[in-house]
Every structure is written in structure tokens, then in C-alpha cells.
């Protein structure tokens, strides 16, 4: 890659792109909602949410001074992040809390970038974050999952037209915003049947003495708030007017 090409790529990354048509924003939102709602599609794409979830645990562990041991992602869309440090205290609480809130917060950040026209920057930021997570993954399925996700984002950012990039960026952002709530619902469903005794919420309950259900409510509150705020940023200012009768 020559200097001119590198300069062109950098100009695209730091520059802004025009906002897409209202119908593209609407269609990508509907597609993302379908992806979250249809069980077979959700089972595949939930891997993306798990990557973000475990990445959130890992980032929280690092910033709170814990020693990160690694991330493992599994084919059933579960995952685990192992860190070493005090088994109690603020650092452990922040680390345990970070998982479920990271996907919707990433969606909120992505919506903020799209609101100011940074479509290409969003795509490349996603690649950088995935590369950072890849370094921490410690099993084969996890490596394949992260590399595949990164390859898709790279292919869109490098080979896709402006319209394809915009459609992917908006669909990806809608998906993160909408997908933030479903794992929380699934978590409480498992907890109610006694199938998740070591869930993040139950770990937080043991760490703080506060009920696990309260922590589940906190996860859900963050997800809903991010969806409402991020969704309002994604929707265009000008929508088609309905005919007056």
C-alpha cells in the first residue's frame, strides 16, 4: 500500500460521510429487529453480542487493575473472561457489572458517531476493538468467531460502496442497541428456573449483598436507556410527511 493510498484511507476515516436516506435507516432498523427476534438468526448473531459482553468484562478488569488471564467464547454463544485479583471489592464489582451493559453502550457510542456522519470511522473503530479482543482470546472457536466478525467488517469498509457501508453501519448499530435487552431477558428467565446460579447478577449479589434481581433490572435499564437515546440519534430529522386529509 503506497503513501497516497494510506493518506486516502486516513482521510476517509477522519472525514465525515453524508447521512443516508430515511428509508435506509428505517429498513436497517427493521432488519436488526428481525435479527434479534428470529430465533435461528439470533442464535448466530448472538456471537457478536457475546464478543462485546466478554470484551466489556476484559476492559473493566484492565482499567480496575486486575490481571487479565484471557477470554473464551463457546459455540453455544456463552463466554467467560478470567482475571486475577482480589475476589471482592470495587474492581470485581465493576468487572462483573460491565458485561451486560457493554453491547448497548457500544451501540450508543456507534449511534453518536453516525449522528455526526462518521460512518467509516465507526467501521474502522470496530475493527480495532475486535483486534484488541482477539489478542485476549484463548480458544479456537473464539478466535474463529472474532476473526470472522472482523473480516466481515473489513470487507464492507474496504470493498463496499458508500451505500453498502452506510447500510451495514446502521444495521450493526441498530442491532447492538436492540440486542442489548434480549440477553437480559434470557438471563432472568434462566435465573427464575435456577439455571444460572453463577450469572453476573448472582455474582454481583454475592459481592454486594444486593438482590440479583436488582442487578438484572440495572442491566435492563441501561439497555432501554441506550436504545431510546441511540435510536433518537439514528432517526433522521426529516421524515416523509403523511398526506393531509
Tab-separated table of C-alpha atoms in Angstrom:
chain	number	residue	atom	x	y	z
A	1	UNK	CA	0.000	0.000	0.000
A	2	UNK	CA	1.589	3.296	-1.066
A	3	UNK	CA	1.567	6.572	0.832
A	4	UNK	CA	-1.189	8.025	-1.320
A	5	UNK	CA	-3.444	5.058	-0.559
A	6	UNK	CA	-2.741	5.306	3.166
A	7	UNK	CA	-3.488	9.014	3.058
A	8	UNK	CA	-6.755	8.383	1.262
A	9	UNK	CA	-7.843	5.789	3.800
A	10	UNK	CA	-6.968	8.100	6.693
A	11	UNK	CA	-8.898	10.935	5.061
A	12	UNK	CA	-11.954	8.675	4.809
A	13	UNK	CA	-11.628	7.532	8.427
A	14	UNK	CA	-11.355	11.007	9.958
A	15	UNK	CA	-13.725	12.638	7.479
A	16	UNK	CA	-17.491	12.651	7.507
A	17	UNK	CA	-19.921	10.980	5.147
A	18	UNK	CA	-23.404	12.170	4.183
A	19	UNK	CA	-26.339	10.807	6.144
A	20	UNK	CA	-28.219	8.084	4.259
A	21	UNK	CA	-31.824	8.393	3.115
A	22	UNK	CA	-34.520	7.957	5.747
A	23	UNK	CA	-35.727	4.730	4.174
A	24	UNK	CA	-32.297	3.091	4.561
A	25	UNK	CA	-32.259	3.968	8.258
A	26	UNK	CA	-35.764	2.515	8.615
A	27	UNK	CA	-35.016	-0.665	6.662
A	28	UNK	CA	-31.833	-1.383	8.601
A	29	UNK	CA	-33.734	-0.859	11.854
A	30	UNK	CA	-36.414	-3.344	10.819
A	31	UNK	CA	-33.753	-5.824	9.679
A	32	UNK	CA	-31.948	-5.531	13.016
A	33	UNK	CA	-35.216	-6.067	14.891
A	34	UNK	CA	-35.857	-9.200	12.827
A	35	UNK	CA	-32.336	-10.442	13.557
A	36	UNK	CA	-32.950	-10.088	17.290
A	37	UNK	CA	-36.445	-11.589	17.124
A	38	UNK	CA	-35.978	-14.637	14.865
A	39	UNK	CA	-34.523	-17.458	16.954
A	40	UNK	CA	-32.374	-19.063	14.242
A	41	UNK	CA	-30.831	-15.751	13.177
A	42	UNK	CA	-30.389	-14.611	16.768
A	43	UNK	CA	-28.521	-17.791	17.667
A	44	UNK	CA	-25.878	-16.967	15.050
A	45	UNK	CA	-25.628	-13.214	15.588
A	46	UNK	CA	-25.669	-13.545	19.364
A	47	UNK	CA	-21.989	-14.428	18.997
A	48	UNK	CA	-21.385	-10.750	18.223
A	49	UNK	CA	-23.127	-9.778	21.467
A	50	UNK	CA	-21.049	-12.319	23.375
A	51	UNK	CA	-17.843	-10.852	21.939
A	52	UNK	CA	-18.908	-7.403	23.145
A	53	UNK	CA	-20.053	-8.795	26.512
A	54	UNK	CA	-16.780	-10.553	27.258
A	55	UNK	CA	-14.807	-7.627	25.863
A	56	UNK	CA	-16.600	-5.429	28.383
A	57	UNK	CA	-15.572	-7.714	31.238
A	58	UNK	CA	-11.984	-7.705	29.984
A	59	UNK	CA	-11.780	-3.922	29.595
A	60	UNK	CA	-13.288	-3.372	33.036
A	61	UNK	CA	-10.805	-5.810	34.565
A	62	UNK	CA	-7.878	-3.957	32.992
A	63	UNK	CA	-8.957	-0.459	33.999
A	64	UNK	CA	-9.607	-1.557	37.582
A	65	UNK	CA	-6.118	-3.019	37.921
A	66	UNK	CA	-6.948	-6.700	37.678
A	67	UNK	CA	-4.661	-9.077	35.768
A	68	UNK	CA	-6.471	-10.347	32.695
A	69	UNK	CA	-5.931	-14.044	32.003
A	70	UNK	CA	-7.980	-14.360	28.824
A	71	UNK	CA	-11.347	-14.735	27.116
A	72	UNK	CA	-13.032	-17.915	25.917
A	73	UNK	CA	-16.013	-17.886	23.544
A	74	UNK	CA	-18.135	-21.002	23.057
A	75	UNK	CA	-20.317	-22.313	20.240
A	76	UNK	CA	-23.454	-22.116	22.415
A	77	UNK	CA	-22.883	-18.308	22.424
A	78	UNK	CA	-21.737	-18.318	26.043
A	79	UNK	CA	-18.376	-16.990	27.109
A	80	UNK	CA	-16.106	-16.474	30.088
A	81	UNK	CA	-13.485	-13.890	30.963
A	82	UNK	CA	-10.903	-14.828	33.563
A	83	UNK	CA	-8.977	-12.226	35.535
A	84	UNK	CA	-6.808	-12.403	38.619
A	85	UNK	CA	-7.029	-10.084	41.600
A	86	UNK	CA	-8.983	-9.515	44.780
A	87	UNK	CA	-12.130	-11.696	44.734
A	88	UNK	CA	-14.140	-8.818	46.156
A	89	UNK	CA	-14.181	-5.036	46.215
A	90	UNK	CA	-14.947	-2.277	43.654
A	91	UNK	CA	-12.742	-3.725	40.912
A	92	UNK	CA	-14.529	-7.047	40.935
A	93	UNK	CA	-17.932	-5.359	41.087
A	94	UNK	CA	-17.177	-3.141	38.082
A	95	UNK	CA	-15.804	-6.111	36.157
A	96	UNK	CA	-18.884	-8.237	36.840
A	97	UNK	CA	-21.280	-5.406	36.002
A	98	UNK	CA	-19.606	-4.467	32.709
A	99	UNK	CA	-20.630	-7.490	30.642
A	100	UNK	CA	-24.335	-6.981	30.046
A	101	UNK	CA	-24.131	-3.209	29.716
A	102	UNK	CA	-21.301	-3.143	27.169
A	103	UNK	CA	-23.254	-4.129	23.989
A	104	UNK	CA	-25.935	-1.416	24.387
A	105	UNK	CA	-23.329	1.165	25.404
A	106	UNK	CA	-21.277	0.292	22.326
A	107	UNK	CA	-24.459	0.731	20.298
A	108	UNK	CA	-24.948	4.140	21.906
A	109	UNK	CA	-21.398	5.150	21.026
A	110	UNK	CA	-21.885	3.908	17.466
A	111	UNK	CA	-25.106	5.909	17.172
A	112	UNK	CA	-23.242	9.009	18.339
A	113	UNK	CA	-20.661	8.528	15.576
A	114	UNK	CA	-23.331	8.014	12.931
A	115	UNK	CA	-25.238	11.073	14.124
A	116	UNK	CA	-22.251	13.237	13.141
A	117	UNK	CA	-21.566	11.389	9.881
A	118	UNK	CA	-18.584	9.228	10.888
A	119	UNK	CA	-19.638	6.049	9.110
A	120	UNK	CA	-16.138	4.970	8.052
A	121	UNK	CA	-14.693	5.822	11.462
A	122	UNK	CA	-17.276	3.540	13.076
A	123	UNK	CA	-16.310	0.625	10.843
A	124	UNK	CA	-12.582	1.027	11.475
A	125	UNK	CA	-13.078	1.571	15.199
A	126	UNK	CA	-14.970	-1.744	15.246
A	127	UNK	CA	-12.017	-3.467	13.563
A	128	UNK	CA	-9.584	-2.014	16.108
A	129	UNK	CA	-11.743	-3.149	19.031
A	130	UNK	CA	-12.095	-6.642	17.569
A	131	UNK	CA	-8.322	-6.836	17.087
A	132	UNK	CA	-7.819	-5.864	20.735
A	133	UNK	CA	-10.244	-8.580	21.846
A	134	UNK	CA	-8.588	-11.160	19.564
A	135	UNK	CA	-5.319	-10.761	21.445
A	136	UNK	CA	-7.108	-11.836	24.628
A	137	UNK	CA	-8.977	-14.866	23.221
A	138	UNK	CA	-7.677	-18.230	24.396
A	139	UNK	CA	-9.661	-20.853	22.446
A	140	UNK	CA	-10.061	-21.830	18.799
A	141	UNK	CA	-13.788	-21.144	18.494
A	142	UNK	CA	-13.261	-17.719	19.989
A	143	UNK	CA	-10.516	-16.912	17.505
A	144	UNK	CA	-12.682	-18.024	14.578
A	145	UNK	CA	-15.649	-16.028	15.870
A	146	UNK	CA	-13.697	-12.788	16.322
A	147	UNK	CA	-11.728	-13.145	13.075
A	148	UNK	CA	-14.901	-13.868	11.085
A	149	UNK	CA	-16.652	-10.835	12.535
A	150	UNK	CA	-13.638	-8.643	11.870
A	151	UNK	CA	-13.295	-9.953	8.313
A	152	UNK	CA	-16.900	-9.073	7.528
A	153	UNK	CA	-16.474	-5.523	8.862
A	154	UNK	CA	-13.185	-5.106	6.988
A	155	UNK	CA	-14.658	-6.374	3.713
A	156	UNK	CA	-17.519	-3.890	3.966
A	157	UNK	CA	-15.227	-0.988	4.877
A	158	UNK	CA	-12.652	-1.768	2.165
A	159	UNK	CA	-14.724	-3.057	-0.745
A	160	UNK	CA	-18.237	-1.786	-0.092
A	161	UNK	CA	-19.729	1.254	-1.770
A	162	UNK	CA	-20.770	4.258	0.303
A	163	UNK	CA	-24.350	2.971	0.373
A	164	UNK	CA	-23.287	-0.534	1.434
A	165	UNK	CA	-21.078	0.891	4.185
A	166	UNK	CA	-23.893	3.113	5.454
A	167	UNK	CA	-26.396	0.246	5.413
A	168	UNK	CA	-24.027	-2.053	7.283
A	169	UNK	CA	-23.065	0.599	9.845
A	170	UNK	CA	-26.676	1.474	10.595
A	171	UNK	CA	-27.780	-2.170	10.727
A	172	UNK	CA	-24.858	-3.005	13.024
A	173	UNK	CA	-25.675	-0.095	15.323
A	174	UNK	CA	-29.400	-0.868	15.443
A	175	UNK	CA	-28.510	-4.477	16.211
A	176	UNK	CA	-26.299	-3.556	19.177
A	177	UNK	CA	-28.988	-1.243	20.547
A	178	UNK	CA	-31.826	-3.730	20.104
A	179	UNK	CA	-29.779	-6.758	21.156
A	180	UNK	CA	-28.890	-5.197	24.489
A	181	UNK	CA	-32.183	-6.168	26.109
A	182	UNK	CA	-32.723	-9.749	24.927
A	183	UNK	CA	-29.776	-11.298	26.829
A	184	UNK	CA	-31.057	-9.606	29.987
A	185	UNK	CA	-34.488	-11.190	29.482
A	186	UNK	CA	-32.830	-14.554	28.791
A	187	UNK	CA	-30.724	-14.156	31.922
A	188	UNK	CA	-33.716	-13.595	34.184
A	189	UNK	CA	-35.587	-16.454	32.515
A	190	UNK	CA	-32.709	-18.806	33.377
A	191	UNK	CA	-32.411	-17.393	36.889
A	192	UNK	CA	-36.117	-17.953	37.535
A	193	UNK	CA	-35.628	-21.638	36.713
A	194	UNK	CA	-32.479	-21.920	38.808
A	195	UNK	CA	-30.284	-22.489	35.761
A	196	UNK	CA	-27.851	-19.592	36.228
A	197	UNK	CA	-26.524	-19.712	39.819
A	198	UNK	CA	-23.198	-18.158	38.791
A	199	UNK	CA	-24.544	-15.479	36.455
A	200	UNK	CA	-23.146	-11.957	36.538
A	201	UNK	CA	-26.201	-10.804	38.509
A	202	UNK	CA	-25.761	-13.536	41.105
A	203	UNK	CA	-22.044	-12.843	41.410
A	204	UNK	CA	-22.874	-9.181	41.983
A	205	UNK	CA	-25.446	-10.202	44.599
A	206	UNK	CA	-22.798	-12.147	46.492
A	207	UNK	CA	-20.289	-9.306	46.158
A	208	UNK	CA	-22.622	-6.545	47.304
A	209	UNK	CA	-25.432	-8.164	49.286
A	210	UNK	CA	-27.955	-6.550	46.926
A	211	UNK	CA	-30.537	-8.891	45.301
A	212	UNK	CA	-29.621	-10.375	41.933
A	213	UNK	CA	-32.937	-9.226	40.514
A	214	UNK	CA	-31.949	-5.641	41.250
A	215	UNK	CA	-28.808	-6.076	39.183
A	216	UNK	CA	-30.818	-7.613	36.343
A	217	UNK	CA	-33.071	-4.550	36.487
A	218	UNK	CA	-29.964	-2.363	36.274
A	219	UNK	CA	-28.752	-4.224	33.171
A	220	UNK	CA	-32.162	-3.780	31.568
A	221	UNK	CA	-32.373	-0.107	32.487
A	222	UNK	CA	-29.058	0.605	30.758
A	223	UNK	CA	-30.186	-1.338	27.667
A	224	UNK	CA	-33.503	0.504	27.392
A	225	UNK	CA	-31.939	3.920	28.015
A	226	UNK	CA	-29.280	3.281	25.364
A	227	UNK	CA	-31.919	2.140	22.868
A	228	UNK	CA	-34.087	5.222	23.410
A	229	UNK	CA	-31.181	7.660	23.222
A	230	UNK	CA	-29.324	5.914	20.406
A	231	UNK	CA	-32.490	5.347	18.407
A	232	UNK	CA	-33.346	9.037	18.586
A	233	UNK	CA	-29.878	9.877	17.255
A	234	UNK	CA	-30.189	7.433	14.364
A	235	UNK	CA	-33.587	8.612	13.165
A	236	UNK	CA	-33.261	11.349	10.541
A	237	UNK	CA	-34.535	14.859	11.222
A	238	UNK	CA	-36.629	14.843	8.077
A	239	UNK	CA	-39.157	12.070	7.541
A	240	UNK	CA	-41.685	11.817	4.712
A	241	UNK	CA	-44.881	13.699	5.504
A	242	UNK	CA	-48.172	11.833	5.545
A	243	UNK	CA	-50.813	13.302	3.243
A	244	UNK	CA	-53.330	15.580	4.922
A	245	UNK	CA	-56.979	14.723	4.521
